[in-house]
Each structure stands twice: as structure tokens, then as C-alpha cells.
Amino acid sequence: MIDTLIATIVSGLVLGSLYAMMASGLSVVWTTLGVFNFAHGALMMIGAFVAWTVSEAVGLGLLVGVASGTLVAALIGVLIERLLVRPYYGNRNMLLITVMTTLAAMIILEKGAQMIWGARLKQLPRLVDGEISIFSATISAHEAILVVLAPLILLSIWRFNVRTNTGRSLRAVGQNQRSAALIGIDVPVAFAIAFGLSAALAGLTGALLGSIRFITPSMGAEPLVKAMIVVIFGGLGSLGATAGAAYVIGLIEALLILWLGLYWTPFVLFLMMIVVLIFRPNGIFGGRQ
Amino acid sequence: MKPAARNIVLPLVCLAALLLVPVFAIDSYTRHLFIIAFLYAIIASNWNLSLGHCGVFNFGHLTFFGVGVYTAAILAKTLGVNPWIAILASGATAAAAAFLIAAPVARLKGIYVVLVTFAFGQLVMQLVLSQAQITGGAEGMVRIPYLRLGDYSFLKDYKLGYYYAALFLLVVSTLFLLAVVRSPFGKSLKAVRDAEEYAAARGISISRQRVTVLVLSAIFTGIAGGFYAIYLRVASPDVFGFGTLSLALSMVLIGGTGTVYGPIAAALALTFATEALAGIRGLEEARFILIALAMILVLRIAPGGLLGIIEKLDFRDRKPAAPAVARNGP
């Protein structure tokens, strides 16, 4: 009994790390630009495919592959910001329009990936072989890297936001664009940085996930939907709340799988989310706006 | 052209042309395309009621369609209900689903409306997938009973019966939408979209209008879903996916949010365009990219939809068009 519970908690940690990396990217873009990026999952998928191409098809090794996956995703993120988001700044319908343009970007990336890489399942080798035992639960060393890496990445984003001038300028832009511009912050550059950073996170997540799951054009959809649940629980406004919610959701999901089985789990998660929204429209950890 | 001519004569001419189509299109494939286009036209124009006219950021509209599909499939196949009644019942269950989702939507603002309506679609899809013994799970349901009228089977005569039934459905749905939009209630919806605070100050209940508009927009969408299941004799969870969603959304956008006929025209044009593109070798997947690009272009150059451009060019006696895309909260 204890063994099952520990195994469940450990697998919840793995899921939570994955969701934290996805959702924090969404949160960075939301707090800076007020845009919800529907293409976030597709950027993750691009990261995985590029990592596979560079490391397997070209043969440059996994680390180079992961790095290029991250980089290419970041570049596409900047491109999406430039072409699909920037034209609508200041538009009073910006929120709705950018939901639709990023949705279109998602379709283009997914179908584009299907045309470039085909429908055959692909998988990356693991960064490190072997398994690690935590108490009585066993996970692969690769998953352990994910579990360790996620908090480190979250911490560095947090430090970047709080301690560096660039990070501070992103927050300033998020709070008040005009005032930020008045004190000499280059607002378009801040937007591009936020989008690039978020997309890089998505790409890195995808490249790491490519060793655990199969790489397919639609692999980003499920993590995107889970990240949506996370941001609804945590509220989109703060990185800390989003990260906390990611781990809570990861653990709840693992426990639900244990108690109810794979089929009912997503249903119960969505139901919980809707109930949360009825009573706490800004999320469980979200403050009042 | 005078507004009266445009609002009454033009639609009647189009209807007459559509009534005559089966005379010239005698093969079942062309008629099939028309039937699918009519159903998409119902989906898109009803979606526009909540998205365009009232400014509710509803991204779960295809859920109502999916609820209709599975209602008709389960009623007609599993329970042996007459398919005609199953189609009508689909409208009722879709409206009930809309009422359920409307509860949180009425309280939420902005992006959270997008997220919760979208998540509701995922919730229903997961329910369909998890109840495999009832819904067929990921494989879906096949061999659903077809329509009959007395002794006449709708499978005969190269889908002639289905063609006119779908057209009839589209006409009724359009008349319903026109009645809603032109009623005082319809005007209050526009007020909720364009001036929320002022509307509230004038005694319009924002939440009640949102709930009502979602339920109204679900009725014919659900019926179209029921018809879709009975006509294709298949129900599959694909209807909840991103693909159907983006196709219907592109119809609303390209046709013009806030109009009744725009999405209908766009649905007819886009169904044939995507079908023609699918026939070209190598474009089976690329056509979705083209639709997405078209969506982006329309949002960039003509946010009021392509019909908005034509209106500006041809009918200068009209007032300036209403704000193009819906707004929801600050």
C-alpha cells in the first residue's frame, strides 16, 4: 500500500514537472503581453521534432539536438509574436484576435510538421540510461533529470524576473505598457523576449519529453490542455501560483489514475476545473483582480 | 441596391438557386458536399450568434454539435428511437449542455471564458471516450439507422431527400436567427457586446443574456449534429477536435462576425474550397494550412470578414458597419 502510494507520488512529481514547465511558459507570455498562446503545445512539438532531426537523422548527438530544438522553438515563438500578435497591440479585441491567430499558428505548425516529418512514430534516446530508486519507487534516470530540472528552471525564471533589468522590464511592461515605454523600456523588444523565452521553454520541454513519449505532430495537444487546467487552477497572473498549481495537478492526476483508472481521470480533472472556476473565477491560488 | 432588396430579394434568389441545385447536380457526391456545407452553415451561423452578436468568447460551440451527434446516435441505434425524433432530441440535449456550461461562463470574463468553454469540449470528449460501452469510445459508432418517410428511404435517389431535408433545416435555422437578432432581445445582445456597463445600467442582466444566447445558439447546432450522425450513419469523437473547431471558426471569421448571412456564405464557399483542395495530390494536409492562413489574412486585412468588404464596396447607403469582432469585458 505504502509502496503504491510512493510510486504514485513519484509519478505525480514527474507529471507535475512537465506541467510546470509548460504552464510557466504560458504564464510568462500572459503576464507580459496579455496573450494566451494556443500554439504553445505546437511549439513543444516542434522542439521535439527538431531535436530528433538534429540528434538522430543528422547524428550530432542528443545534447546538440535538445539545444537546437530549444533554439528553433524560440525563433518560431519570436516569429509568431512578430507576425501574429504584434499587429494587434492596442486593438480592443486583441485578446480574442490573438486567441484565433495563435490557434491558426497551431494548425499551421501541426500540419506543417505532419508534412515534413510524416506520421511515423519517432522517439529520442534518453539523456542518461539507467534507473533511480526513490524509497521503493523506480523511475528512469531521464525522468529524474526532468524532476530536478523543472524547479531549477522555474527558479531561474523567477530570479530573472526579479533580479535582472530585462526581467524587471518584462514585468513593468506587463503592468503598464505606457508607463514602461515612458521610462525608456523598449516595449516591442520586451514582448519579443517574453515570447521567445516562453517558446524556448516549450521547445526544451518537448525535446526532453521526446525520450519518454512518442514524437507525433499532435503530441503538444494533451500537455497544452493540461497546462490550461493548471493555469485555471493557479490563475494566470503569477509564476509562483502557476508552478504550485502544476505540481498539485500532477499529484492529483497521479492519485486519480490510481483510484479511478486512466479513463475517468481526465473527466474528473476537467470537472474539478469547471467547479473551481464557478467558485473562484481567478483560480484557487489567484488573488482578486 | 436598396437595403430591402438586399435583405429580402438576395437571400430569396440564393434560396431559389439552392432549391434548383439537385436538378443540375445529379450525382450524389456533389449533393453530399452541399449537405455537409448546409450543416456547417448552421454551425457557423449559430456560433456567430454567441460569438459575434453577443460577444461571448465561446470556444466550445462544437461541443453542442458533438452532443447532438452522440444523442442522435445513441437514441436511434442503441435505443431504437425513430431517427426523426432522435434528430429533434439532439437539439434539446445540446441546449441542456449549453445551459450547463453557461453557469460558469455567465460569471467569468475574458480569457477564462475561452479556457472554460474549450475545456468543456474536452470534458465531453473524455466522457465519450471513457464510456466506450455506450459511445464506442475512440472507434465511435457505425451503422446508425437512416431516415425514412413512410416507405420512402432517404438512401434512394442519390441523396435527394437528405439534400432537401438539410436545406430545410438551414432555412429554419436562418429564419430563427433572423428573428432572434432583430427582436428587442437581439438588440440587447448587441448592447451587452458593445457597451456592457451601459447595458447593465439600463437594466439588462448581462449574465441572463449570456445564458440565454448560449442556449439559443445550441438548439440548431445540436439538431445539425443529430442530422449529421443520422446522415453519415457514423458518430466519432473527431467532432470535438481542433480540426473541426478551426474549420468552423474560419467560416465565422471569413464570413464576418455579427452578420447572419456571412458565415452561411463562407460555409458554402469553404466546404467546396477545402473539398477541391483535398482532391489535389499533396494538398490533403496543406489545405488546413491554407485555411489557417486565410483566417490570419482576414483578421489582418478585413476583421469584419470578407462580406464586410463587399458591403463597403457595394452598398454605400448603409450605415458604417458595426465593430467587427466581439468584445468581452475589459
mmCIF file of N, CA and C in Angstrom, chain B residues 251-296:
data_model
loop_
_atom_site.group_PDB
_atom_site.id
_atom_site.type_symbol
_atom_site.label_atom_id
_atom_site.label_comp_id
_atom_site.label_asym_id
_atom_site.label_seq_id
_atom_site.Cartn_x
_atom_site.Cartn_y
_atom_site.Cartn_z
ATOM 1 N N MET B 251 -14.960 29.837 -40.854
ATOM 2 C CA MET B 251 -16.189 30.232 -41.549
ATOM 3 C C MET B 251 -16.805 31.463 -40.903
ATOM 4 N N VAL B 252 -16.835 31.473 -39.569
ATOM 5 C CA VAL B 252 -17.388 32.628 -38.867
ATOM 6 C C VAL B 252 -16.561 33.873 -39.181
ATOM 7 N N LEU B 253 -15.222 33.721 -39.140
ATOM 8 C CA LEU B 253 -14.345 34.875 -39.325
ATOM 9 C C LEU B 253 -14.389 35.398 -40.746
ATOM 10 N N ILE B 254 -14.284 34.479 -41.710
ATOM 11 C CA ILE B 254 -14.219 34.903 -43.105
ATOM 12 C C ILE B 254 -15.568 35.468 -43.533
ATOM 13 N N GLY B 255 -16.643 34.859 -43.042
ATOM 14 C CA GLY B 255 -17.960 35.366 -43.386
ATOM 15 C C GLY B 255 -18.271 36.696 -42.727
ATOM 16 N N GLY B 256 -17.694 36.915 -41.578
ATOM 17 C CA GLY B 256 -17.954 38.180 -40.901
ATOM 18 C C GLY B 256 -18.735 37.946 -39.624
ATOM 19 N N THR B 257 -18.127 38.288 -38.490
ATOM 20 C CA THR B 257 -18.842 38.149 -37.232
ATOM 21 C C THR B 257 -19.892 39.245 -37.163
ATOM 22 N N GLY B 258 -20.986 38.947 -36.554
ATOM 23 C CA GLY B 258 -22.016 39.960 -36.390
ATOM 24 C C GLY B 258 -22.990 40.055 -37.549
ATOM 25 N N THR B 259 -22.859 39.189 -38.561
ATOM 26 C CA THR B 259 -23.854 39.133 -39.615
ATOM 27 C C THR B 259 -24.532 37.767 -39.561
ATOM 28 N N VAL B 260 -25.685 37.639 -40.216
ATOM 29 C CA VAL B 260 -26.354 36.337 -40.233
ATOM 30 C C VAL B 260 -25.946 35.551 -41.478
ATOM 31 N N TYR B 261 -25.924 36.256 -42.639
ATOM 32 C CA TYR B 261 -25.680 35.538 -43.890
ATOM 33 C C TYR B 261 -24.193 35.268 -44.136
ATOM 34 N N GLY B 262 -23.314 36.102 -43.564
ATOM 35 C CA GLY B 262 -21.881 35.964 -43.827
ATOM 36 C C GLY B 262 -21.346 34.563 -43.578
ATOM 37 N N PRO B 263 -21.516 34.039 -42.349
ATOM 38 C CA PRO B 263 -20.984 32.701 -42.079
ATOM 39 C C PRO B 263 -21.616 31.625 -42.965
ATOM 40 N N ILE B 264 -22.890 31.842 -43.363
ATOM 41 C CA ILE B 264 -23.541 30.842 -44.227
ATOM 42 C C ILE B 264 -22.846 30.814 -45.585
ATOM 43 N N ALA B 265 -22.628 32.023 -46.147
ATOM 44 C CA ALA B 265 -21.939 32.100 -47.434
ATOM 45 C C ALA B 265 -20.540 31.509 -47.325
ATOM 46 N N ALA B 266 -19.840 31.866 -46.226
ATOM 47 C CA ALA B 266 -18.476 31.366 -46.055
ATOM 48 C C ALA B 266 -18.459 29.852 -45.908
ATOM 49 N N ALA B 267 -19.471 29.294 -45.214
ATOM 50 C CA ALA B 267 -19.515 27.848 -45.024
ATOM 51 C C ALA B 267 -19.650 27.142 -46.362
ATOM 52 N N LEU B 268 -20.546 27.665 -47.227
ATOM 53 C CA LEU B 268 -20.719 27.048 -48.551
ATOM 54 C C LEU B 268 -19.416 27.139 -49.339
ATOM 55 N N ALA B 269 -18.808 28.357 -49.358
ATOM 56 C CA ALA B 269 -17.593 28.536 -50.150
ATOM 57 C C ALA B 269 -16.456 27.672 -49.626
ATOM 58 N N LEU B 270 -16.264 27.668 -48.294
ATOM 59 C CA LEU B 270 -15.108 26.967 -47.739
ATOM 60 C C LEU B 270 -15.237 25.453 -47.842
ATOM 61 N N THR B 271 -16.477 24.935 -47.691
ATOM 62 C CA THR B 271 -16.639 23.490 -47.813
ATOM 63 C C THR B 271 -16.206 23.022 -49.202
ATOM 64 N N PHE B 272 -16.643 23.767 -50.233
ATOM 65 C CA PHE B 272 -16.260 23.359 -51.588
ATOM 66 C C PHE B 272 -14.777 23.607 -51.836
ATOM 67 N N ALA B 273 -14.254 24.709 -51.285
ATOM 68 C CA ALA B 273 -12.830 25.003 -51.487
ATOM 69 C C ALA B 273 -11.958 23.920 -50.861
ATOM 70 N N THR B 274 -12.264 23.557 -49.596
ATOM 71 C CA THR B 274 -11.413 22.552 -48.948
ATOM 72 C C THR B 274 -11.566 21.200 -49.629
ATOM 73 N N GLU B 275 -12.784 20.916 -50.102
ATOM 74 C CA GLU B 275 -13.006 19.630 -50.763
ATOM 75 C C GLU B 275 -12.233 19.592 -52.084
ATOM 76 N N ALA B 276 -12.233 20.725 -52.815
ATOM 77 C CA ALA B 276 -11.497 20.780 -54.077
ATOM 78 C C ALA B 276 -10.000 20.636 -53.819
ATOM 79 N N LEU B 277 -9.513 21.293 -52.747
ATOM 80 C CA LEU B 277 -8.087 21.206 -52.430
ATOM 81 C C LEU B 277 -7.702 19.789 -52.031
ATOM 82 N N ALA B 278 -8.634 19.092 -51.347
ATOM 83 C CA ALA B 278 -8.322 17.733 -50.909
ATOM 84 C C ALA B 278 -8.122 16.814 -52.096
ATOM 85 N N GLY B 279 -8.731 17.183 -53.236
ATOM 86 C CA GLY B 279 -8.595 16.347 -54.418
ATOM 87 C C GLY B 279 -7.239 16.493 -55.091
ATOM 88 N N ILE B 280 -6.518 17.589 -54.798
ATOM 89 C CA ILE B 280 -5.213 17.795 -55.418
ATOM 90 C C ILE B 280 -4.165 17.003 -54.644
ATOM 91 N N ARG B 281 -3.358 16.248 -55.363
ATOM 92 C CA ARG B 281 -2.391 15.393 -54.694
ATOM 93 C C ARG B 281 -1.373 16.234 -53.906
ATOM 94 N N GLY B 282 -1.115 15.830 -52.668
ATOM 95 C CA GLY B 282 -0.133 16.538 -51.854
ATOM 96 C C GLY B 282 -0.733 17.651 -51.015
ATOM 97 N N LEU B 283 -1.996 17.974 -51.288
ATOM 98 C CA LEU B 283 -2.601 19.079 -50.533
ATOM 99 C C LEU B 283 -3.559 18.593 -49.449
ATOM 100 N N GLU B 284 -3.632 17.280 -49.227
ATOM 101 C CA GLU B 284 -4.607 16.769 -48.256
ATOM 102 C C GLU B 284 -4.398 17.420 -46.895
ATOM 103 N N GLU B 285 -3.147 17.559 -46.474
ATOM 104 C CA GLU B 285 -2.872 18.192 -45.185
ATOM 105 C C GLU B 285 -2.723 19.694 -45.346
ATOM 106 N N ALA B 286 -2.127 20.094 -46.484
ATOM 107 C CA ALA B 286 -1.808 21.515 -46.672
ATOM 108 C C ALA B 286 -3.054 22.373 -46.718
ATOM 109 N N ARG B 287 -4.207 21.776 -47.053
ATOM 110 C CA ARG B 287 -5.404 22.620 -47.147
ATOM 111 C C ARG B 287 -5.758 23.236 -45.797
ATOM 112 N N PHE B 288 -5.452 22.509 -44.702
ATOM 113 C CA PHE B 288 -5.733 23.092 -43.388
ATOM 114 C C PHE B 288 -4.822 24.282 -43.124
ATOM 115 N N ILE B 289 -3.572 24.175 -43.636
ATOM 116 C CA ILE B 289 -2.648 25.301 -43.516
ATOM 117 C C ILE B 289 -3.193 26.497 -44.285
ATOM 118 N N LEU B 290 -3.735 26.219 -45.488
ATOM 119 C CA LEU B 290 -4.279 27.317 -46.288
ATOM 120 C C LEU B 290 -5.455 27.979 -45.582
ATOM 121 N N ILE B 291 -6.318 27.168 -44.961
ATOM 122 C CA ILE B 291 -7.459 27.739 -44.233
ATOM 123 C C ILE B 291 -6.968 28.604 -43.077
ATOM 124 N N ALA B 292 -5.952 28.097 -42.352
ATOM 125 C CA ALA B 292 -5.407 28.863 -41.230
ATOM 126 C C ALA B 292 -4.817 30.182 -41.729
ATOM 127 N N LEU B 293 -4.102 30.131 -42.863
ATOM 128 C CA LEU B 293 -3.534 31.353 -43.430
ATOM 129 C C LEU B 293 -4.643 32.322 -43.829
ATOM 130 N N ALA B 294 -5.713 31.780 -44.401
ATOM 131 C CA ALA B 294 -6.837 32.635 -44.796
ATOM 132 C C ALA B 294 -7.421 33.340 -43.575
ATOM 133 N N MET B 295 -7.535 32.568 -42.469
ATOM 134 C CA MET B 295 -8.050 33.142 -41.229
ATOM 135 C C MET B 295 -7.182 34.310 -40.778
ATOM 136 N N ILE B 296 -5.854 34.088 -40.791
ATOM 137 C CA ILE B 296 -4.924 35.127 -40.338
ATOM 138 C C ILE B 296 -5.032 36.354 -41.243
#
